[in-house]
GROMACS .gro file of C-alpha atoms in nm:
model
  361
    1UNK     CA    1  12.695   7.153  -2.661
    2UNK     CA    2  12.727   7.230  -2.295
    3UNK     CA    3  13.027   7.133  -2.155
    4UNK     CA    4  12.891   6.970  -1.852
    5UNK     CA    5  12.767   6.638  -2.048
    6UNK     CA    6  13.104   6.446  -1.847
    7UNK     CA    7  12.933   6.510  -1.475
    8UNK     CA    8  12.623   6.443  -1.600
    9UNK     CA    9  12.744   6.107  -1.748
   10UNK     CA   10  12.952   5.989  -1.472
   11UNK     CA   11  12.636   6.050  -1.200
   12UNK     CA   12  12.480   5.835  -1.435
   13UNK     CA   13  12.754   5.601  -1.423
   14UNK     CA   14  12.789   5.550  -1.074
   15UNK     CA   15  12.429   5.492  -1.065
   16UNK     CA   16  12.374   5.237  -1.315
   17UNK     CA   17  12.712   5.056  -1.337
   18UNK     CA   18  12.722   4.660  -1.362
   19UNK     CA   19  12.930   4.482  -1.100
   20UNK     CA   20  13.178   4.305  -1.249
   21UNK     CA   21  13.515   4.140  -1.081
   22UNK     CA   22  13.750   4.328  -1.228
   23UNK     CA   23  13.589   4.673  -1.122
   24UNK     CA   24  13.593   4.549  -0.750
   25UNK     CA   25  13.960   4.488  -0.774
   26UNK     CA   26  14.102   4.754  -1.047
   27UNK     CA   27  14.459   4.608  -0.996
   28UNK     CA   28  14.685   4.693  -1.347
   29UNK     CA   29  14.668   4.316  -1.399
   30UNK     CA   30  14.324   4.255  -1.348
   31UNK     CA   31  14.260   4.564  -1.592
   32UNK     CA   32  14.468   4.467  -1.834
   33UNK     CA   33  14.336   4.071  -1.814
   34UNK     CA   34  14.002   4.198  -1.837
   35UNK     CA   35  14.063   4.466  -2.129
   36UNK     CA   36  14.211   4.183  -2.330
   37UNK     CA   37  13.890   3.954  -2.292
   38UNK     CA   38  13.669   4.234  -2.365
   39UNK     CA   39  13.745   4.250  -2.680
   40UNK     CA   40  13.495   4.199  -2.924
   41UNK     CA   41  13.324   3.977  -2.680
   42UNK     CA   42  13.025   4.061  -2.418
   43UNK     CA   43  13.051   4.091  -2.022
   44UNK     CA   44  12.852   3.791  -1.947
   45UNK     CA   45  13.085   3.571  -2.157
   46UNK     CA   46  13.396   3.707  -2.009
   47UNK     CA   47  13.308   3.694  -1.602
   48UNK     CA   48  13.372   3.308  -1.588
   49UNK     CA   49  13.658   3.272  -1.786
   50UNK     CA   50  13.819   3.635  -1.613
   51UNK     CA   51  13.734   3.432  -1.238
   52UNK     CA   52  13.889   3.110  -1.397
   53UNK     CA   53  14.168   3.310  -1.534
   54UNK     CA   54  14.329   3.505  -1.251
   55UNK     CA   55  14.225   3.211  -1.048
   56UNK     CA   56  14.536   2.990  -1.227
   57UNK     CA   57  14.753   3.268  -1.292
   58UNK     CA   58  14.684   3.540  -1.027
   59UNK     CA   59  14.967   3.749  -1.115
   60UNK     CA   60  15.230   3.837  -1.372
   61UNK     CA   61  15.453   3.624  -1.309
   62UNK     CA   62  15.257   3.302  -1.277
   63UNK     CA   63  15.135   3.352  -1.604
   64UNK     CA   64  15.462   3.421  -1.756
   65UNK     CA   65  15.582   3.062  -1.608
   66UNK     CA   66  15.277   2.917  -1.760
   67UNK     CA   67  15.310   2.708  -2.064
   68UNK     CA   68  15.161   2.853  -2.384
   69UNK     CA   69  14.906   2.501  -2.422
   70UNK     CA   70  14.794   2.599  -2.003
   71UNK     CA   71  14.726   2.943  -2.151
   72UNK     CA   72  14.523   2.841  -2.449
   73UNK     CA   73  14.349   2.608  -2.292
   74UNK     CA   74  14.171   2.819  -2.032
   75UNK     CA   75  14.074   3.104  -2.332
   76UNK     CA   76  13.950   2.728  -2.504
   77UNK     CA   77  13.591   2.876  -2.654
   78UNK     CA   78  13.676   3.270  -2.566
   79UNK     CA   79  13.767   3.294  -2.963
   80UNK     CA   80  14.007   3.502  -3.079
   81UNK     CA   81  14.269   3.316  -2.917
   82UNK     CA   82  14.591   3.540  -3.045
   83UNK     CA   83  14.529   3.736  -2.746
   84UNK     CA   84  14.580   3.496  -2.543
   85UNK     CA   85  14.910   3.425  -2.678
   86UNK     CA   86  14.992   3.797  -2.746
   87UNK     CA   87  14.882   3.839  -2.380
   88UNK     CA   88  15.136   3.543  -2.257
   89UNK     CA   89  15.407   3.710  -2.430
   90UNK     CA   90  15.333   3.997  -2.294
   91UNK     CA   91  15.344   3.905  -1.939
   92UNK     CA   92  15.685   3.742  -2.027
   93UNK     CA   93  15.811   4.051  -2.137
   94UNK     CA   94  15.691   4.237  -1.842
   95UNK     CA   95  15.866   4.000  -1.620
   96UNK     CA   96  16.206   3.988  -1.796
   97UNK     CA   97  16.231   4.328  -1.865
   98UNK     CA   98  16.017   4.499  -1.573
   99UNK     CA   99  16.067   4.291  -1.293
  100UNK     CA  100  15.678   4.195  -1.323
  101UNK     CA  101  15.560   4.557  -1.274
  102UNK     CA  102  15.329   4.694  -1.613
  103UNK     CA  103  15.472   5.062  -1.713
  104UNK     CA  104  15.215   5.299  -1.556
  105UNK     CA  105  15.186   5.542  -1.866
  106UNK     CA  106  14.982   5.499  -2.201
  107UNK     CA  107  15.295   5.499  -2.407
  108UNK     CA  108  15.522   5.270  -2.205
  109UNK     CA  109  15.243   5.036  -2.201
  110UNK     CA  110  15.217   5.092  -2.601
  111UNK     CA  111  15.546   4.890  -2.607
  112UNK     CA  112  15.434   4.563  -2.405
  113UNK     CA  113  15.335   4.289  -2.689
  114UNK     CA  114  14.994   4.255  -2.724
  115UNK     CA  115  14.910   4.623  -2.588
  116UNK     CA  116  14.736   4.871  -2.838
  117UNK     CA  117  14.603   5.217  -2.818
  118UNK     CA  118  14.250   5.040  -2.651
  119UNK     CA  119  14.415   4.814  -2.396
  120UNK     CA  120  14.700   5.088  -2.321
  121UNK     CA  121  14.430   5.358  -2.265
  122UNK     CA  122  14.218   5.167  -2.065
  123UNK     CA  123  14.508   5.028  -1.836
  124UNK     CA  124  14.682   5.361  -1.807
  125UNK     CA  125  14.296   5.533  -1.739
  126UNK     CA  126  14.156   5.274  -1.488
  127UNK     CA  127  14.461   5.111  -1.294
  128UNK     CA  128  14.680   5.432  -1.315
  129UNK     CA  129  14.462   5.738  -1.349
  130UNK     CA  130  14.612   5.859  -1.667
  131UNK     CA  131  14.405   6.098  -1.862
  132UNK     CA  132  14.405   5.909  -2.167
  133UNK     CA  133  14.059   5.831  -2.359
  134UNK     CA  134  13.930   5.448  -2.438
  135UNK     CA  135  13.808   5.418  -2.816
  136UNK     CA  136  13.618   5.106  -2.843
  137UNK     CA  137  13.350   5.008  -3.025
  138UNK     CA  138  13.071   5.140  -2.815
  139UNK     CA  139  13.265   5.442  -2.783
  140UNK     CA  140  13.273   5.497  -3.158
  141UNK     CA  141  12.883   5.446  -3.143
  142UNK     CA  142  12.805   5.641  -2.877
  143UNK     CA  143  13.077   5.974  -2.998
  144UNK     CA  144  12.950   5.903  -3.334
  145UNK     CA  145  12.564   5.959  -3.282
  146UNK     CA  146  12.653   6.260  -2.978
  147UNK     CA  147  12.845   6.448  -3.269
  148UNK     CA  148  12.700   6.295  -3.587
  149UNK     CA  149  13.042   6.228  -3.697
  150UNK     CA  150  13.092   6.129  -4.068
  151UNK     CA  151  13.320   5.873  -4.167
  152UNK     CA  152  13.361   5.492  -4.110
  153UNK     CA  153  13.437   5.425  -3.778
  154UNK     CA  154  13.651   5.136  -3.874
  155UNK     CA  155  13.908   5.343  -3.996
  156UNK     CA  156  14.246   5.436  -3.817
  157UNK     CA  157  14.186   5.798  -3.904
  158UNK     CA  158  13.825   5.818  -3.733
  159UNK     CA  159  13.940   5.633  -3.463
  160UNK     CA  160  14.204   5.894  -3.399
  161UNK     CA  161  13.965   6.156  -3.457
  162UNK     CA  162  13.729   6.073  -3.128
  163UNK     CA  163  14.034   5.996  -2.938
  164UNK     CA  164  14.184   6.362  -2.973
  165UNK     CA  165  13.805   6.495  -2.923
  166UNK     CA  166  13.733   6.267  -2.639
  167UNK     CA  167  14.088   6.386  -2.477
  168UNK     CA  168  13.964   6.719  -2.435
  169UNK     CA  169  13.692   6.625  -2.229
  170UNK     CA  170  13.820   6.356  -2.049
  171UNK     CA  171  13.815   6.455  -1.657
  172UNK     CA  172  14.178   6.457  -1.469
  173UNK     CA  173  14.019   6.317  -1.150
  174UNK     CA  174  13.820   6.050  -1.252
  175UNK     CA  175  14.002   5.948  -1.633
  176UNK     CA  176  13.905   5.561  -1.549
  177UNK     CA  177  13.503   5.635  -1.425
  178UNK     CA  178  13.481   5.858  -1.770
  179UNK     CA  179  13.619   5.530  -2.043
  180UNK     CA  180  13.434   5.293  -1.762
  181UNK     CA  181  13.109   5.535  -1.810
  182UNK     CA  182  13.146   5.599  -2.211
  183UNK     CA  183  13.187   5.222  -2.284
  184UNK     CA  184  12.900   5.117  -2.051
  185UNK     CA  185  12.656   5.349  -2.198
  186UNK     CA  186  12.738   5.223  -2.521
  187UNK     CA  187  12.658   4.832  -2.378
  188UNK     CA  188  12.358   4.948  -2.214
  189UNK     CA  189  12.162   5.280  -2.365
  190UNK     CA  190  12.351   5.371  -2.689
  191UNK     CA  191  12.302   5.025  -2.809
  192UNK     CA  192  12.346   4.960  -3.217
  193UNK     CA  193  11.986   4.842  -3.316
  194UNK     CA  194  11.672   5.015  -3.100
  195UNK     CA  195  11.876   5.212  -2.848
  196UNK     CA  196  11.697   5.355  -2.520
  197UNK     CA  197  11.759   5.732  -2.647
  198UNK     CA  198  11.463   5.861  -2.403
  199UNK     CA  199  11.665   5.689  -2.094
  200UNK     CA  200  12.022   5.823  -2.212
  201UNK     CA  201  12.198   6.081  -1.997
  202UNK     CA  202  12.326   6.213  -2.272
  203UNK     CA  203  12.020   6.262  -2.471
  204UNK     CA  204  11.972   6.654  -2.418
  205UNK     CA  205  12.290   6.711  -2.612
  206UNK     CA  206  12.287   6.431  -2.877
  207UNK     CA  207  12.270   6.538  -3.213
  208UNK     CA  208  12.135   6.266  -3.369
  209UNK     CA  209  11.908   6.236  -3.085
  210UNK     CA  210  11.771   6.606  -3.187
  211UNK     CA  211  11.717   6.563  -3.544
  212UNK     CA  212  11.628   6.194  -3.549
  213UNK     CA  213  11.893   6.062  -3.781
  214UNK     CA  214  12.020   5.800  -3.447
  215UNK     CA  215  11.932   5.487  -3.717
  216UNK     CA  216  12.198   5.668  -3.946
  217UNK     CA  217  12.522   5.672  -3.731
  218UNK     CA  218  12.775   5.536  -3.737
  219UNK     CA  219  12.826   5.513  -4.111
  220UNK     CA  220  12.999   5.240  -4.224
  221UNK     CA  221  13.087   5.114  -4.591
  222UNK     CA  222  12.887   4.849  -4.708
  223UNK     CA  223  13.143   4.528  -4.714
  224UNK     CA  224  12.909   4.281  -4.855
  225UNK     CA  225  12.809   3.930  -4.723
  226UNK     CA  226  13.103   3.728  -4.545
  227UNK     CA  227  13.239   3.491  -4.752
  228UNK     CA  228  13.166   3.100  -4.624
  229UNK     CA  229  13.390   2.814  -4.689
  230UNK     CA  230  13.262   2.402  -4.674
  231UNK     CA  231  13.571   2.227  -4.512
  232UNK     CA  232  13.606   1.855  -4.495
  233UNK     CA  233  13.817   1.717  -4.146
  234UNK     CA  234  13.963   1.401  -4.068
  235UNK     CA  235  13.876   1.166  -3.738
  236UNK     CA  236  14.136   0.955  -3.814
  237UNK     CA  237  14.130   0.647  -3.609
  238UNK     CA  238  14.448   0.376  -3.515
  239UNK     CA  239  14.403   0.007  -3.443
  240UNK     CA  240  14.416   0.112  -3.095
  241UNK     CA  241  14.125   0.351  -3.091
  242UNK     CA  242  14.380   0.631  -3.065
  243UNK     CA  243  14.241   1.005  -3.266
  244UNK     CA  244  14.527   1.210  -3.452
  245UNK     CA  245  14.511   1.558  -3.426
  246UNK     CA  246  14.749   1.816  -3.541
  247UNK     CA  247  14.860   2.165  -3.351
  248UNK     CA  248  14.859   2.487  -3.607
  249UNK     CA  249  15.169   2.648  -3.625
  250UNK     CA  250  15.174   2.999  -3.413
  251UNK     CA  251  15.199   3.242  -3.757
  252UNK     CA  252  14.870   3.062  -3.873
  253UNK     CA  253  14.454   3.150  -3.741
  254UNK     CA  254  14.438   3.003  -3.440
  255UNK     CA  255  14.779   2.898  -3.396
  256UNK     CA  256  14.899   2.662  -3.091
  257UNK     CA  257  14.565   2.543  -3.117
  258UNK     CA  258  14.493   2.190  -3.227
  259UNK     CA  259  14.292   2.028  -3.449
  260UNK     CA  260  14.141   1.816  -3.695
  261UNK     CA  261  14.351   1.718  -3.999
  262UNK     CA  262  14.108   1.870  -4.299
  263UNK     CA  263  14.111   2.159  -4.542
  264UNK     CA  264  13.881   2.353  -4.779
  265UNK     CA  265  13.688   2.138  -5.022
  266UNK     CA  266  13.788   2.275  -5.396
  267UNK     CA  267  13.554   2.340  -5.661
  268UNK     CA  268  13.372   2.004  -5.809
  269UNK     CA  269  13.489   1.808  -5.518
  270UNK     CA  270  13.291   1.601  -5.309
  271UNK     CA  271  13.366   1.596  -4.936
  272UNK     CA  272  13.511   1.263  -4.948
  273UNK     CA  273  13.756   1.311  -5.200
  274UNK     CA  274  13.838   1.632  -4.989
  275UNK     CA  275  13.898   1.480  -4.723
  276UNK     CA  276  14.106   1.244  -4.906
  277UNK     CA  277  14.335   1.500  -5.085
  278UNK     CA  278  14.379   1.664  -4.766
  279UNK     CA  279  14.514   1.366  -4.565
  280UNK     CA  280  14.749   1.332  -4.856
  281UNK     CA  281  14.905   1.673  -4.846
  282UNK     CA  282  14.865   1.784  -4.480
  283UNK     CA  283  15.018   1.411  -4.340
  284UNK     CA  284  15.133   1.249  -4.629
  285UNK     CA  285  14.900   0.908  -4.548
  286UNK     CA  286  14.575   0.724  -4.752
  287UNK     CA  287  14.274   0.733  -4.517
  288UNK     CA  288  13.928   0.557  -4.587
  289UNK     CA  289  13.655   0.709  -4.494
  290UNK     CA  290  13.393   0.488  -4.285
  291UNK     CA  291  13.133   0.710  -4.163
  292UNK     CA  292  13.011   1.088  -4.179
  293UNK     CA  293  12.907   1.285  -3.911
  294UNK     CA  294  12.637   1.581  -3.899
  295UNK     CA  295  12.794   1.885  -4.040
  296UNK     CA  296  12.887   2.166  -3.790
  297UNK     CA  297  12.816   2.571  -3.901
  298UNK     CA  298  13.058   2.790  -3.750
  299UNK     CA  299  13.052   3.166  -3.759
  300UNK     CA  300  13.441   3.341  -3.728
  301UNK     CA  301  13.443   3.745  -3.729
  302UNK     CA  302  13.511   3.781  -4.119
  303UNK     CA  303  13.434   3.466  -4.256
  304UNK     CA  304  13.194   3.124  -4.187
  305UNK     CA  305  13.289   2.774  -4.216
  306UNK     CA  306  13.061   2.440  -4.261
  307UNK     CA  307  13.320   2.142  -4.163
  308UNK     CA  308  13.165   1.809  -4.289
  309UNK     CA  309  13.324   1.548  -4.065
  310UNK     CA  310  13.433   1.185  -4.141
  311UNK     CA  311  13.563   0.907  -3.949
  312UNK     CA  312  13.831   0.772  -4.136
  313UNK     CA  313  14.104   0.447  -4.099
  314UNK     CA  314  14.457   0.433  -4.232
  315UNK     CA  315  14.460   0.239  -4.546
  316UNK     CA  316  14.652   0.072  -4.519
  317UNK     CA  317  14.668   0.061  -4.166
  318UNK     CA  318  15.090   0.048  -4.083
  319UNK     CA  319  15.144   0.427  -4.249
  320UNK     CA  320  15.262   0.659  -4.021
  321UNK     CA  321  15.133   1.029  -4.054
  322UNK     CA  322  15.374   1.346  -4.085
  323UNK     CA  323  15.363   1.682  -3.976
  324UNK     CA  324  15.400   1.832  -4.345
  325UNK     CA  325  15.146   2.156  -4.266
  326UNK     CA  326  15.090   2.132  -3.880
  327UNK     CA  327  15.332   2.231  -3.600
  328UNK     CA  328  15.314   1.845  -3.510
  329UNK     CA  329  15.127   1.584  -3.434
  330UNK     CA  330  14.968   1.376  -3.150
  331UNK     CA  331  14.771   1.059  -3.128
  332UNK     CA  332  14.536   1.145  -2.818
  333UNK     CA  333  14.284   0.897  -2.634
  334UNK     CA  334  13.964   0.985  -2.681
  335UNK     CA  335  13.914   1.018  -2.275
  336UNK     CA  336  14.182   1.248  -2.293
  337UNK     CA  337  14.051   1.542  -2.532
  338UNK     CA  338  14.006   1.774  -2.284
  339UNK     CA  339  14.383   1.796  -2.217
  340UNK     CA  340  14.409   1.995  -2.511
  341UNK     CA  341  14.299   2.329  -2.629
  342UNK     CA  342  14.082   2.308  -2.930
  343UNK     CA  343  13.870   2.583  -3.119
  344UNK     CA  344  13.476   2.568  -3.046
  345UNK     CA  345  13.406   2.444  -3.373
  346UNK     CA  346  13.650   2.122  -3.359
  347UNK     CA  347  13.485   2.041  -2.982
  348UNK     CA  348  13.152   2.021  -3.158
  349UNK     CA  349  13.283   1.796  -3.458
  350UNK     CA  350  13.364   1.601  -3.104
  351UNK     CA  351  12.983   1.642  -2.971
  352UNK     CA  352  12.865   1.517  -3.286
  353UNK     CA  353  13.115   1.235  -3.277
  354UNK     CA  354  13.052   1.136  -2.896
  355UNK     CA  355  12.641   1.108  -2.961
  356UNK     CA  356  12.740   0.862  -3.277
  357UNK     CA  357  12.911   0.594  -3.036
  358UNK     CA  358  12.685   0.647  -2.802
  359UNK     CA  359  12.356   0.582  -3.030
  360UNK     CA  360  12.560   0.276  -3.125
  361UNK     CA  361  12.697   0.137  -2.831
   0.00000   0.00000   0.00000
């Protein structure tokens, strides 16, 4: 393989490279705010909420200050929102034990909350000019088809086997272009389903390229269909016209978020007497359902979820709900969702709600 294939990929680089707000401005913060939204989730859906982001909290400290519900509710529909918390308690830690400056090396970074080996690379490569390699998942793509590596790249061990390869190549001067140029390749060229192998830079010394087998890397295990679960939720209604919702507790999926009382429907159960059951256990209250909404698909990383939606009325009407599952509990104006972070699928359950009163009004 020549040896060369880094030059050649970082002309390319500087050729093709997307503008993006973070790359104007490669402060450590604004790398490490930007890594952390990168993850598992495209450029075009990061841009705004990055902008919106360092727009609140436009430094360490601010965001440290910030209250955890501020935080959340800015990543509101980003997903994956423990790293947004992990990321608050990071910058907490970085102000109370670094006077608000991140460490400048891979493995001090390592020990901020919320930093692994992909964040700490990238910072350490980009804001700090570290020789340390990214390993993301175009990475793994792209390394996997230029060497025809075997293995799953999903594992820790392959993982750590492109990192030590990639480390020997990676260029002292430029560590940050190199991880910027290998991860952009991998979202442009080296794509997974019909990459543009005649376009790639790197296409003269791709393995797979030369004997064809592109369609056959990376290997990875077969893990079957994601498992979906129906889940019935609660739009519990006071005399007032008040909604309850209840905030998940931090150690749960989505925790500090709030929601819709509800739970998984069990076998042989109707979504009513779900619904039902669930009010029972989570808040320790009768509610009667008066109306069902349209059901709402929702598609997590591992797993799927169909919530079937009710409106529902205390019954009878003077009990007063407890926090027996959630962190607690709030009765919110309807006028007054938006003060509160909630995951995409609940704000859709909302949607779906909001066109019902309106058809009816």
């Amino acid at each position: 393989m020549l040896k060369n294939w880094p030059a050649v990929l970082l002309n390319w680089y500087h050729r093709e490279r997307r503008e993006m707000p973070w790359r104007e401005d490669p402060s450590p913060y604004r790398v490490w705010i930007s890594e952390i939204m990168l993850q598992q989730t495209q450029v075009a859906t990061v841009i705004p909420y990055f902008e919106r982001f360092v727009k609140r909290f436009p430094d360490v400290g601010s965001l440290a200050a910030a209250d955890q519900q501020d935080v959340l509710k800015l990543w509101e529909g980003l997903g994956y929102y423990s790293r947004a918390r992990n990321l608050h308690k990071g910058a907490k830690a970085v102000v109370a034990g670094r006077d608000g400056e991140l460490p400048r090396s891979y493995h001090e970074l390592l020990t901020i909350p919320g930093i692994g080996p992909y964040t700490a690379a990238a910072v350490a490569s980009i804001a700090f000019g570290e020789p340390e390699a990214v390993v993301d998942g175009n990475v793994l793509r792209v390394t996997s088809r230029l060497w025809m590596l075997p293995g799953d790249p999903t594992e820790t061990a392959f993982k750590k086997t492109v990192r030590d390869r990639l480390n020997s190549f990676i260029p002292s001067e430029t560590p940050g272009d190199f991880n910027q140029a290998m991860m952009e390749l991998g979202a442009l060229v080296c794509v997974p389903r019909e990459p543009t192998c005649p376009a790639c830079p790197l296409n003269t010394v791709c393995q797979a390229w030369k004997k064809g087998v592109v369609d056959q890397f990376p290997r990875k295990r077969n893990r079957g269909k994601p498992p979906r679960y129906d889940v019935a939720v609660a739009l519990i209604i006071n005399a007032k016209g008040d909604l309850l919702v209840a905030q998940r507790r931090d150690d749960q999926m989505l925790g500090g978020m709030w929601e819709l009382p509800g739970g998984k429907i069990d076998t042989g159960e109707t979504p009513v007497e779900a619904v039902i059951r669930e009010c029972l256990e989570e808040l320790g209250v009768t509610v009667k359902p008066c109306q069902s909404l349209p059901h709402v698909r929702h598609a997590y990383s591992h797993f799927s979820v169909t919530l079937h939606p009710f409106v529902c009325e205390l019954d009878p009407v003077d009990q007063r709900p407890a926090a027996v599952v959630a962190a607690r509990l709030r009765w919110l104006r309807p006028d007054n969702i938006d003060e509160l972070p909630f995951p995409k699928a609940t704000l859709r359950v909302f949607d779906e709600w909001r066109g019902v009163v309106s058809r009816t009004v």
